[in-house]
PDB file of C-alpha atoms in Angstrom:
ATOM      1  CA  UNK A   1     138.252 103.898 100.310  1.00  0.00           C
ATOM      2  CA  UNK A   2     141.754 104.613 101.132  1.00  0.00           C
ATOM      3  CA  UNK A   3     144.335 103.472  98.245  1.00  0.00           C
ATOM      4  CA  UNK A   4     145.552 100.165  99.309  1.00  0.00           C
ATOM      5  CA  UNK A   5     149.144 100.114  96.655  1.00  0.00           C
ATOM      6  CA  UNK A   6     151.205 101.462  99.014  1.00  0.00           C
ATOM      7  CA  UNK A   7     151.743 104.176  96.004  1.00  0.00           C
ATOM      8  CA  UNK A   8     152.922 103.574  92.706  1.00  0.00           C
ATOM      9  CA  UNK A   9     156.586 102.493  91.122  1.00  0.00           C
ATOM     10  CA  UNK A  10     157.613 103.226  87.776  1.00  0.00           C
ATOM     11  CA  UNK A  11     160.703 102.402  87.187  1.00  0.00           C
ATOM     12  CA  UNK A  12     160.395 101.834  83.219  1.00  0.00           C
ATOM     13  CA  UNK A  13     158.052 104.322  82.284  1.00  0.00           C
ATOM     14  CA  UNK A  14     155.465 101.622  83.079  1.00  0.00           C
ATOM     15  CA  UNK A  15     154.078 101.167  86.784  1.00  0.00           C
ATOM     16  CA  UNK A  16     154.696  98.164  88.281  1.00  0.00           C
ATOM     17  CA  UNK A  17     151.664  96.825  90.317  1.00  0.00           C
ATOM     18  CA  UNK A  18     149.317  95.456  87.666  1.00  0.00           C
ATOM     19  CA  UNK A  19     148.013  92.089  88.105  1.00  0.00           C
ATOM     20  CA  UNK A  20     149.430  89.467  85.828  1.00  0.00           C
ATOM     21  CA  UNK A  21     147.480  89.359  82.439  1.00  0.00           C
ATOM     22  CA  UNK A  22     146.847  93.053  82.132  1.00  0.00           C
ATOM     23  CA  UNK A  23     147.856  94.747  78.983  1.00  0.00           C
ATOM     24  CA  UNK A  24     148.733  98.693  80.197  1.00  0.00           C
ATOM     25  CA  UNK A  25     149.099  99.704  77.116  1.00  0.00           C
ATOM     26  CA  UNK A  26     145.198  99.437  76.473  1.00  0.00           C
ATOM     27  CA  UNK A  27     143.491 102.214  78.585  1.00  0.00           C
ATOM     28  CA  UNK A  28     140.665 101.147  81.191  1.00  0.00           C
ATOM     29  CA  UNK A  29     137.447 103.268  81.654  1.00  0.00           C
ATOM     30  CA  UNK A  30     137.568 102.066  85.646  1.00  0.00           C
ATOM     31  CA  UNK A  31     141.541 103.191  85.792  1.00  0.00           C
ATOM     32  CA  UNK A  32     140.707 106.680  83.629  1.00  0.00           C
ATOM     33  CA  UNK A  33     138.143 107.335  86.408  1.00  0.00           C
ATOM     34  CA  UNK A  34     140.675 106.665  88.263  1.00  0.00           C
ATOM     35  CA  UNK A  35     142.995 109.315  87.474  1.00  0.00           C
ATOM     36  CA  UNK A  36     140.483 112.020  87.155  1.00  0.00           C
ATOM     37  CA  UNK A  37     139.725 111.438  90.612  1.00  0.00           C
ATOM     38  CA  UNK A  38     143.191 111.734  91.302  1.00  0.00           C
ATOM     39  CA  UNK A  39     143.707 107.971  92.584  1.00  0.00           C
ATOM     40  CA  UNK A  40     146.707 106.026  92.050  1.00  0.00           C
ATOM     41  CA  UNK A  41     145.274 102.550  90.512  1.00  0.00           C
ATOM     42  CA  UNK A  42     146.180 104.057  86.900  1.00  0.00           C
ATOM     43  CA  UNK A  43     148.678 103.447  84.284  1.00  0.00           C
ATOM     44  CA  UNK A  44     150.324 106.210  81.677  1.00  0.00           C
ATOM     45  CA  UNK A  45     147.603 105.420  78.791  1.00  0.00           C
ATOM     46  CA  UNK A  46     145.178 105.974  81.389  1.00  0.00           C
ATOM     47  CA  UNK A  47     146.632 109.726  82.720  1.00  0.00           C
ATOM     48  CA  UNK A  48     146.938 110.471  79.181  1.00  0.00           C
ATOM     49  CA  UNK A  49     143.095 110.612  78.142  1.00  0.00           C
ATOM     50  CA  UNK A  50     142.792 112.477  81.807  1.00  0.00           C
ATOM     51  CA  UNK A  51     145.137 114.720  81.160  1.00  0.00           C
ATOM     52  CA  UNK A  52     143.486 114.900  77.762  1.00  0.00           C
ATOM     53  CA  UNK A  53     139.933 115.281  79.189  1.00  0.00           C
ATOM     54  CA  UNK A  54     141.122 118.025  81.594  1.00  0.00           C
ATOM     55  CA  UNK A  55     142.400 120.040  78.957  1.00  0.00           C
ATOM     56  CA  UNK A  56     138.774 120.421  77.049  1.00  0.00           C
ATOM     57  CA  UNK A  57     136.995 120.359  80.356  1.00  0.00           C
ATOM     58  CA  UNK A  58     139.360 121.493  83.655  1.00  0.00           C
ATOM     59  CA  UNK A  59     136.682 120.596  85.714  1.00  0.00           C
ATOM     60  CA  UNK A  60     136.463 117.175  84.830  1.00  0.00           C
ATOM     61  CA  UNK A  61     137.617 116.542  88.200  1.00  0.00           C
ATOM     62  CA  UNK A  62     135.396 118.329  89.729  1.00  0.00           C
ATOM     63  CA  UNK A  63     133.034 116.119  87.405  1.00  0.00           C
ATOM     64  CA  UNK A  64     133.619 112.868  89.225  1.00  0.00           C
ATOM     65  CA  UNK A  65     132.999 114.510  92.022  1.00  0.00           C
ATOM     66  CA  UNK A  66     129.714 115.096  91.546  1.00  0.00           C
ATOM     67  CA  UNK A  67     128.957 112.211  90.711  1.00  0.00           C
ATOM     68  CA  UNK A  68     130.406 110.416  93.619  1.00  0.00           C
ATOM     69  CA  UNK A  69     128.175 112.705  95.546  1.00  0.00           C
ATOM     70  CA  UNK A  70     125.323 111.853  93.830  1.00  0.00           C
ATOM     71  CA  UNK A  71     125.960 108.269  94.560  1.00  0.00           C
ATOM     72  CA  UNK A  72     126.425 108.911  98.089  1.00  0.00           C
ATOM     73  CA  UNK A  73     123.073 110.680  98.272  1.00  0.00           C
ATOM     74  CA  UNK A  74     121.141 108.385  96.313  1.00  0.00           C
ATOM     75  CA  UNK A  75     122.641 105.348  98.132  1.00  0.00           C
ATOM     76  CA  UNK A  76     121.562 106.797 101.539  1.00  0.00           C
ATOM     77  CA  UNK A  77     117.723 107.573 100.434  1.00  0.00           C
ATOM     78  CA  UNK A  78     117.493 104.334  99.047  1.00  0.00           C
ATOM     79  CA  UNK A  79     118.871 102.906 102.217  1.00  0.00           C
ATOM     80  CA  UNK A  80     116.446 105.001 104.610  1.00  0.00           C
ATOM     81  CA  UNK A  81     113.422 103.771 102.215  1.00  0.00           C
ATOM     82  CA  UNK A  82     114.420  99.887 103.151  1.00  0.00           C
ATOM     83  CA  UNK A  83     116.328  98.882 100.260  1.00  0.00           C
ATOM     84  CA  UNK A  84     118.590  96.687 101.620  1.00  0.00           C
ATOM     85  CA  UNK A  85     120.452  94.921  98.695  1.00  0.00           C
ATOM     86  CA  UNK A  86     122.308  96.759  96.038  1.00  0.00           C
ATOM     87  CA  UNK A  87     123.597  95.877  92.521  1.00  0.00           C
ATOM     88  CA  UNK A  88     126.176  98.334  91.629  1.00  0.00           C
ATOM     89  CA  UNK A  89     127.101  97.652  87.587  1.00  0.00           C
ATOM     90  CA  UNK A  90     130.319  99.128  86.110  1.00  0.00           C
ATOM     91  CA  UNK A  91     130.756 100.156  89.211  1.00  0.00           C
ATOM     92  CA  UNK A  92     135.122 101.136  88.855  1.00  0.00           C
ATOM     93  CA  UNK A  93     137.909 101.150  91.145  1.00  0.00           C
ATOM     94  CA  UNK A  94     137.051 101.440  94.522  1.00  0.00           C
ATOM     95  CA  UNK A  95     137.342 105.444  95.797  1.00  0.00           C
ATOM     96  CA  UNK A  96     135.319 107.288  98.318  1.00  0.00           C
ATOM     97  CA  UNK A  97     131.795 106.737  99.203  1.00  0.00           C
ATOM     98  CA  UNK A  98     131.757 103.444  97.437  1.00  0.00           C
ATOM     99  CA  UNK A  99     128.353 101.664  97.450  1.00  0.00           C
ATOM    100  CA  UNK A 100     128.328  99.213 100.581  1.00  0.00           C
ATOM    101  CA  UNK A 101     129.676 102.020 102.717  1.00  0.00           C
ATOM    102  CA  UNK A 102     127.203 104.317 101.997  1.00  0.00           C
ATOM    103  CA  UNK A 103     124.210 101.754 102.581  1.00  0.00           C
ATOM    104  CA  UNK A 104     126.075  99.869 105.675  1.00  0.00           C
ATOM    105  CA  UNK A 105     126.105 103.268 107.177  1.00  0.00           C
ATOM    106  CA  UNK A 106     122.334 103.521 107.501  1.00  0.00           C
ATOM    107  CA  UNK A 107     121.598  99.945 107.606  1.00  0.00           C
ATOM    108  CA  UNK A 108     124.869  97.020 108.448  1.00  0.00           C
ATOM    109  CA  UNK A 109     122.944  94.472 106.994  1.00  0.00           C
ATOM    110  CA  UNK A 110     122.474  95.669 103.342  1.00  0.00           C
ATOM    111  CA  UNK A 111     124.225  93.301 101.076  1.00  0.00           C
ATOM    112  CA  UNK A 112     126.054  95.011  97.620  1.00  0.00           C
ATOM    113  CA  UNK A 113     127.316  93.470  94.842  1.00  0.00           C
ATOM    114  CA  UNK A 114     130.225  95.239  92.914  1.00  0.00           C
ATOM    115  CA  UNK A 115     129.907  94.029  88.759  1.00  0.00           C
ATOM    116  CA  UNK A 116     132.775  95.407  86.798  1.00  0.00           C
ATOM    117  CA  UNK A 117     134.840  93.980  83.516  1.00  0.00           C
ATOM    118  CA  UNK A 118     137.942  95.318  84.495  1.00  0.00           C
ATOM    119  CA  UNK A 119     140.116  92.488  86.178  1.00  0.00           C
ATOM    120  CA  UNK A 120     141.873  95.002  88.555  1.00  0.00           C
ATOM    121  CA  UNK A 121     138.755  96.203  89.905  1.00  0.00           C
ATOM    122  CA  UNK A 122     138.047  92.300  90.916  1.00  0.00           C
ATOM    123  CA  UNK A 123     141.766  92.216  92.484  1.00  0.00           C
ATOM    124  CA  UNK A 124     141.681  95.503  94.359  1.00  0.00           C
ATOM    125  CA  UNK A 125     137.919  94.876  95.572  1.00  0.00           C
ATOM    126  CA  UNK A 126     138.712  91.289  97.069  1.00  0.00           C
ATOM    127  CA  UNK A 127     141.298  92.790  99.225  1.00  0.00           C
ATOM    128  CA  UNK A 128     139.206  95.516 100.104  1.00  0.00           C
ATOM    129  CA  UNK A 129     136.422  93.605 101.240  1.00  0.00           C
ATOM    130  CA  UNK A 130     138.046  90.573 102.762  1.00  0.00           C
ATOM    131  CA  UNK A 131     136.333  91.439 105.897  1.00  0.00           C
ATOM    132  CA  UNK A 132     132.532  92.224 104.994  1.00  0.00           C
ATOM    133  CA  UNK A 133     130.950  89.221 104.346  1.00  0.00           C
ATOM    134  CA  UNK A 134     127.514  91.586 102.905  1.00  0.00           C
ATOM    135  CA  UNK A 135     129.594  92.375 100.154  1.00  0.00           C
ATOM    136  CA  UNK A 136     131.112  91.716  97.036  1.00  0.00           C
ATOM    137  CA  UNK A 137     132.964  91.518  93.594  1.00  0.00           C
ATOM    138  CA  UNK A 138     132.126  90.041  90.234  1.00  0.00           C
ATOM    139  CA  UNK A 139     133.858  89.926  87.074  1.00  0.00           C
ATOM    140  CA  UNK A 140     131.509  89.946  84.534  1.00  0.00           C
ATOM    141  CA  UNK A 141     130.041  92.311  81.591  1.00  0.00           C
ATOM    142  CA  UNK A 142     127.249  94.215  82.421  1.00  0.00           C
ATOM    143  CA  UNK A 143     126.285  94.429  78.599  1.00  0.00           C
ATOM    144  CA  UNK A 144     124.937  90.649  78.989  1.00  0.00           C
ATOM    145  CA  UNK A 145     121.828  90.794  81.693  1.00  0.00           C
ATOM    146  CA  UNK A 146     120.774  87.785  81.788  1.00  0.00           C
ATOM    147  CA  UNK A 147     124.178  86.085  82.495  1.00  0.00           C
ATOM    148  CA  UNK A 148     124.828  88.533  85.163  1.00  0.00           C
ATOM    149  CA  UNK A 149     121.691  88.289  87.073  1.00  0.00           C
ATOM    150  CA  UNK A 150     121.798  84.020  86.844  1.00  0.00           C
ATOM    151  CA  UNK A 151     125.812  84.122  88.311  1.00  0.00           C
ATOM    152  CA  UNK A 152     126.137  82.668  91.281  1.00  0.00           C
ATOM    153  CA  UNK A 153     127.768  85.188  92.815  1.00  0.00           C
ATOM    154  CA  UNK A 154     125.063  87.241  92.360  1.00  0.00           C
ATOM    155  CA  UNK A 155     122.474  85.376  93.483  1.00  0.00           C
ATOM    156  CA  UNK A 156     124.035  84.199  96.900  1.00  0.00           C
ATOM    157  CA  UNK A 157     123.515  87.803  97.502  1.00  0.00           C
ATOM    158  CA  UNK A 158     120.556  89.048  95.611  1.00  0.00           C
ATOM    159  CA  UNK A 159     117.214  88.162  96.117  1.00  0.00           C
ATOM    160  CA  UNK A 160     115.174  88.580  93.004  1.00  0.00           C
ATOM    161  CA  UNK A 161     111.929  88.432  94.600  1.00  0.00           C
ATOM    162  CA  UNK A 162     112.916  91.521  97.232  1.00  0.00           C
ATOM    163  CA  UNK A 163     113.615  95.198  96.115  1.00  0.00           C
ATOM    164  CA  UNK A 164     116.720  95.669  94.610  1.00  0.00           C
ATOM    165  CA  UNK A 165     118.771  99.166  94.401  1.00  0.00           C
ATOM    166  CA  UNK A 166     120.105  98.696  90.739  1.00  0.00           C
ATOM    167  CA  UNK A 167     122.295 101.402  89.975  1.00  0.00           C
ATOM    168  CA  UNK A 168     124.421 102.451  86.463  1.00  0.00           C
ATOM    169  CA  UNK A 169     126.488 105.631  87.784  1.00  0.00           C
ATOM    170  CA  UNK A 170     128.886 106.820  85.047  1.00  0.00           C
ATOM    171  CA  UNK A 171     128.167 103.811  82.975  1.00  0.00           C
ATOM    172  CA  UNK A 172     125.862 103.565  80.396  1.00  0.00           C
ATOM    173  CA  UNK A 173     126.986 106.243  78.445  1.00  0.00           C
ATOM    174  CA  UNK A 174     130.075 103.920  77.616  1.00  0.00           C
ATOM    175  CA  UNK A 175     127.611 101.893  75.208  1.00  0.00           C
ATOM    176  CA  UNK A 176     127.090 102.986  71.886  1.00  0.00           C
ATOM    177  CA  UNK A 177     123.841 102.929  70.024  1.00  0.00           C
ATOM    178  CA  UNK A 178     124.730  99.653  68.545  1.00  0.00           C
ATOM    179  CA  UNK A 179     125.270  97.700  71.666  1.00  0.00           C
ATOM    180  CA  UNK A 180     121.312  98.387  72.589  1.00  0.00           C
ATOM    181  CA  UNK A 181     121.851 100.637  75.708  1.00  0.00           C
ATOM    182  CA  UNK A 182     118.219 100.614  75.815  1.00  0.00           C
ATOM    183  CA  UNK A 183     117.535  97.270  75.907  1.00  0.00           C
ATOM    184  CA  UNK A 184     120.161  96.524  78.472  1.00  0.00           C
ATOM    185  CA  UNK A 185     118.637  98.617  81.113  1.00  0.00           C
ATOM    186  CA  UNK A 186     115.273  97.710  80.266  1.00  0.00           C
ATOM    187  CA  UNK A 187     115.924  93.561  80.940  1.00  0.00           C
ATOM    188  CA  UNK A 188     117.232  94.791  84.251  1.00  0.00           C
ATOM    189  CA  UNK A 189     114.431  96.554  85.211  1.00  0.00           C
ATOM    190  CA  UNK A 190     112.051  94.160  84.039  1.00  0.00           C
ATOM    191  CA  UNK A 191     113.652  91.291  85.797  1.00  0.00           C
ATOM    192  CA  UNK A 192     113.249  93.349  89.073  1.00  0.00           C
ATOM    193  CA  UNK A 193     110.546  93.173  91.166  1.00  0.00           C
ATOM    194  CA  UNK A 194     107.920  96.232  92.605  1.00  0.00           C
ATOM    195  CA  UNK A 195     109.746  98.561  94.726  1.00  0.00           C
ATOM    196  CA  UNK A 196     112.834  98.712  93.462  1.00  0.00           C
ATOM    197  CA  UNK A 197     114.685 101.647  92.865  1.00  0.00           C
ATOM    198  CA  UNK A 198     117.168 102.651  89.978  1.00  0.00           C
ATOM    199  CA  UNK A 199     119.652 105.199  89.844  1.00  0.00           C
ATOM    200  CA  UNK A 200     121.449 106.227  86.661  1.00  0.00           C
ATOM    201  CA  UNK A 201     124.273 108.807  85.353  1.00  0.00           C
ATOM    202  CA  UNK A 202     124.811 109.410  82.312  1.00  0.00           C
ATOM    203  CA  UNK A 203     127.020 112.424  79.994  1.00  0.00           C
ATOM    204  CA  UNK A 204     124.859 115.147  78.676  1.00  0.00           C
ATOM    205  CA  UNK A 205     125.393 116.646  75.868  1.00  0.00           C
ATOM    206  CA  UNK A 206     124.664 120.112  77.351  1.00  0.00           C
ATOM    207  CA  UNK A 207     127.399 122.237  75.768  1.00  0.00           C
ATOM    208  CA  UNK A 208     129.761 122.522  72.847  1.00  0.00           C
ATOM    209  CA  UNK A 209     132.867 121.971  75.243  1.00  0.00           C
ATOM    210  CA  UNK A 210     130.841 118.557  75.943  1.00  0.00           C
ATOM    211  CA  UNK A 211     130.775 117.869  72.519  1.00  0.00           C
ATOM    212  CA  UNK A 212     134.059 118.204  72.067  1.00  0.00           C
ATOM    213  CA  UNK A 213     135.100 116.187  75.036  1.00  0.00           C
ATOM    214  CA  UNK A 214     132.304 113.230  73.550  1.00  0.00           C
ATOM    215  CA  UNK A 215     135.030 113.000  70.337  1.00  0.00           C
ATOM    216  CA  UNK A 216     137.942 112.882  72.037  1.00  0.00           C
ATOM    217  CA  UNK A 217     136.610 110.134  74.501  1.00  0.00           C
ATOM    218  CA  UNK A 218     135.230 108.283  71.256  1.00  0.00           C
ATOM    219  CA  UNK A 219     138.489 108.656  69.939  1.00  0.00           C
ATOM    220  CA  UNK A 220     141.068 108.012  72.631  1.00  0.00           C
ATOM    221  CA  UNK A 221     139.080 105.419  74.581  1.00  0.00           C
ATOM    222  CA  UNK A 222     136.596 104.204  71.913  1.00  0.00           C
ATOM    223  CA  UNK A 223     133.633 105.149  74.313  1.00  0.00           C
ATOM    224  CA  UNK A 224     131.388 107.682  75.973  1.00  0.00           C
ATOM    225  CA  UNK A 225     128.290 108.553  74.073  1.00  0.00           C
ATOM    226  CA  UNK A 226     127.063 111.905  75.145  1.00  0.00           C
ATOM    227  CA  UNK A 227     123.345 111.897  75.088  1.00  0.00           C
ATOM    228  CA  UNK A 228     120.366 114.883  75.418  1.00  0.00           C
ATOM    229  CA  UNK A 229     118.333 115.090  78.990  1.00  0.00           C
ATOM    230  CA  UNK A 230     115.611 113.785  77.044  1.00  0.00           C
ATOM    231  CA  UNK A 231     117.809 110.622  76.056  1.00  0.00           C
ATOM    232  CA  UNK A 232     118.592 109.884  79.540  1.00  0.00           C
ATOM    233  CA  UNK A 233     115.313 110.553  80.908  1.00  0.00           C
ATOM    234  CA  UNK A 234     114.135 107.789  78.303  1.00  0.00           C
ATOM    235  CA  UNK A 235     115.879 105.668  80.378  1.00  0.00           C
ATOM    236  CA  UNK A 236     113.393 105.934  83.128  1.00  0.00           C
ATOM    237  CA  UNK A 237     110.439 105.121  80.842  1.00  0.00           C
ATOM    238  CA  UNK A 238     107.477 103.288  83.384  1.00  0.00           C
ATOM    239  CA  UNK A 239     109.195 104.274  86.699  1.00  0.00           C
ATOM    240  CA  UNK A 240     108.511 106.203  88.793  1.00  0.00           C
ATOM    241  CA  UNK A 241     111.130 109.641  88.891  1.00  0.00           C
ATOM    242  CA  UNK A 242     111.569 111.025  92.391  1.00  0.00           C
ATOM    243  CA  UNK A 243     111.751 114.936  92.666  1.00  0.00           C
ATOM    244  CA  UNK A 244     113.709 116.600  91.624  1.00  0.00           C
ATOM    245  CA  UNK A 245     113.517 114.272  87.988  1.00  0.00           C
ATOM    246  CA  UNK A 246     116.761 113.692  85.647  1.00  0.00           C
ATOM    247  CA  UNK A 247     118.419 116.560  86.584  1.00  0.00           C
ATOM    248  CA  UNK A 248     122.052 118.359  86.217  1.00  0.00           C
ATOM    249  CA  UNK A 249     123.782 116.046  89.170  1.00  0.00           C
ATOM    250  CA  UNK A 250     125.058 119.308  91.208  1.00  0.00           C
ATOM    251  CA  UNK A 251     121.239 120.117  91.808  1.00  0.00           C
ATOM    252  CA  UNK A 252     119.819 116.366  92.268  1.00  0.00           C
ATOM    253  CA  UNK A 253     118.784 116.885  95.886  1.00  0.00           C
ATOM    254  CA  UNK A 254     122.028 119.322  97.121  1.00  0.00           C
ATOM    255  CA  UNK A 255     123.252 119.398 100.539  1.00  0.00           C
ATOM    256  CA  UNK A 256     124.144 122.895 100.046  1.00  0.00           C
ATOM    257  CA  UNK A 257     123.003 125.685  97.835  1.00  0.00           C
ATOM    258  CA  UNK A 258     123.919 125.473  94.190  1.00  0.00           C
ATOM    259  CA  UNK A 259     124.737 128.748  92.484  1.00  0.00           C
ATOM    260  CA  UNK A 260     123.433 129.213  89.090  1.00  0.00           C
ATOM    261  CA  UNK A 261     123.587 129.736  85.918  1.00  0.00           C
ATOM    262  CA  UNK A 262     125.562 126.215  86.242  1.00  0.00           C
ATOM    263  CA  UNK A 263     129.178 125.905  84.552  1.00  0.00           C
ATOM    264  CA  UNK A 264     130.093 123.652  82.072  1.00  0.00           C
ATOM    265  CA  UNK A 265     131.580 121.792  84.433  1.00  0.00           C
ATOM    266  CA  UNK A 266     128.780 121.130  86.290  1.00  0.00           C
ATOM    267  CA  UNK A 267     126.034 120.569  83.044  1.00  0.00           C
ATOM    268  CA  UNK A 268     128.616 117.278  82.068  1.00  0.00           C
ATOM    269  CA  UNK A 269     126.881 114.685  83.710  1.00  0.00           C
ATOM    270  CA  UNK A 270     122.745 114.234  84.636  1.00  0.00           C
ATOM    271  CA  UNK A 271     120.789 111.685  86.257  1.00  0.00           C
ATOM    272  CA  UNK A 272     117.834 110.717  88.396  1.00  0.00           C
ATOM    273  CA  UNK A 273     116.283 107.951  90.792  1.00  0.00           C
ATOM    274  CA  UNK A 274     113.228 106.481  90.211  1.00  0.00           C
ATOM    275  CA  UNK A 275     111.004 103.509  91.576  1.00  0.00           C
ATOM    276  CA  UNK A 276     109.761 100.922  89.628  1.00  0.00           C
ATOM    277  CA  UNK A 277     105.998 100.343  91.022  1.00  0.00           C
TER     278      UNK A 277
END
């Protein structure tokens, strides 16, 4: 999506476009996204861990990448296998290739729902999609399933008793241990019905350089909890995986050939789509 601020001001240090209630001095994991993708819906605190991020990992940008592309792809198989509503959780700021432009593409009707915590993501999605009445934008935390799937909101636009394209890109590895990652995903899953599909990204910790950017996330931003392939496949536990499996997200299902041995750059992230029969 093209960046609808009209740019950004800063005439204090401090930009001057945040919605009213919004402490900048906290950073956001939606705006930090943000500014490794280069966008412009971020605040100093929020460059900083970037910046930060870059320095251990210079492809980091390169890094969202990927996994925007792995979205894109996803979105469009699910799409041309008759999935037809989406729930997108955590899903950020809106960039390029978001959800309901992917799916709309294939099929107009498929309805998306947006679920993120951050309040900005609510104020720059409402604007966004004024104008498509299959899709839309919830507040709400993602770490509480059952609230989330009963909202309103939600419901106007999901069907529970029709496949459902649930999808956790970039996402769950923001939830420690303690906060039952685990169990989150599973109550999802379990209140979904045969045929749907669910896509998930997720850090690896496929390097020492990913390591090391794991403790300076945990430490700057308080999360992103790197976890093995094995971890992430867990996730997946009673689906079924489509080829290629939880992968490296460079060689999930590539448009183009993918040169190996892979880079660090491009080990950072894995994930996979499954179906749940």
């Amino acid at each position: 999506m093209a960046d609808i601020t009209g740019g950004t001001g800063e005439p204090d240090g401090i930009d001057d476009w945040a919605p009213t209630g919004i402490d900048v001095s906290k950073p956001s994991i939606a705006r930090v996204y943000d500014a490794v993708l280069g966008g412009k819906d971020n605040f100093p605190v929020d460059r900083a861990i970037a910046d930060q991020s870059q320095e251990i990992v210079p492809e980091i940008g390169d890094v969202a990448r990927y996994n925007r592309d792995i979205l894109g792809r996803a979105v469009r198989h699910m799409a041309k296998s008759g999935i037809r509503q989406f729930l997108d959780l955590g899903s950020g700021l809106p960039t390029v290739q978001n959800t309901h432009q992917v799916a709309q593409s294939v099929a107009p009707d498929a309805r998306v729902v947006y679920v993120d915590i951050d309040p900005i993501v609510l104020a720059h999605g409402r604007a966004l999609l004024a104008e498509n009445d299959n899709t839309t934008v919830v507040t709400a935390d993602l770490r509480d399933p059952k609230t989330v799937l009963n909202l309103p909101q939600v419901r106007k636009f999901i069907d529970l008793d029709q496949p459902v394209g649930l999808m956790l890109v970039g996402v769950i590895h923001h939830l420690g241990d303690d906060e039952d990652p685990d169990g989150i995903v599973r109550t999802y899953l379990d209140a979904l019905p045969s045929g749907s599909h669910f896509l998930l990204t997720h850090f690896c910790a496929s390097s020492p350089d990913a390591l090391a950017l794991e403790g300076a996330l945990l430490t700057s931003l308080g999360t992103g909890r790197f976890r093995t392939l094995e971890e992430i496949t867990a996730y997946f536990d009673g689906l079924e995986l489509l080829d290629p499996g939880v992968v490296y997200l460079p060689l999930w299902r590539p448009e183009e050939p993918v040169e190996e041995p892979l880079t660090v750059g491009q080990r950072l992230m894995a994930g996979g789509l499954a179906i749940k029969p």
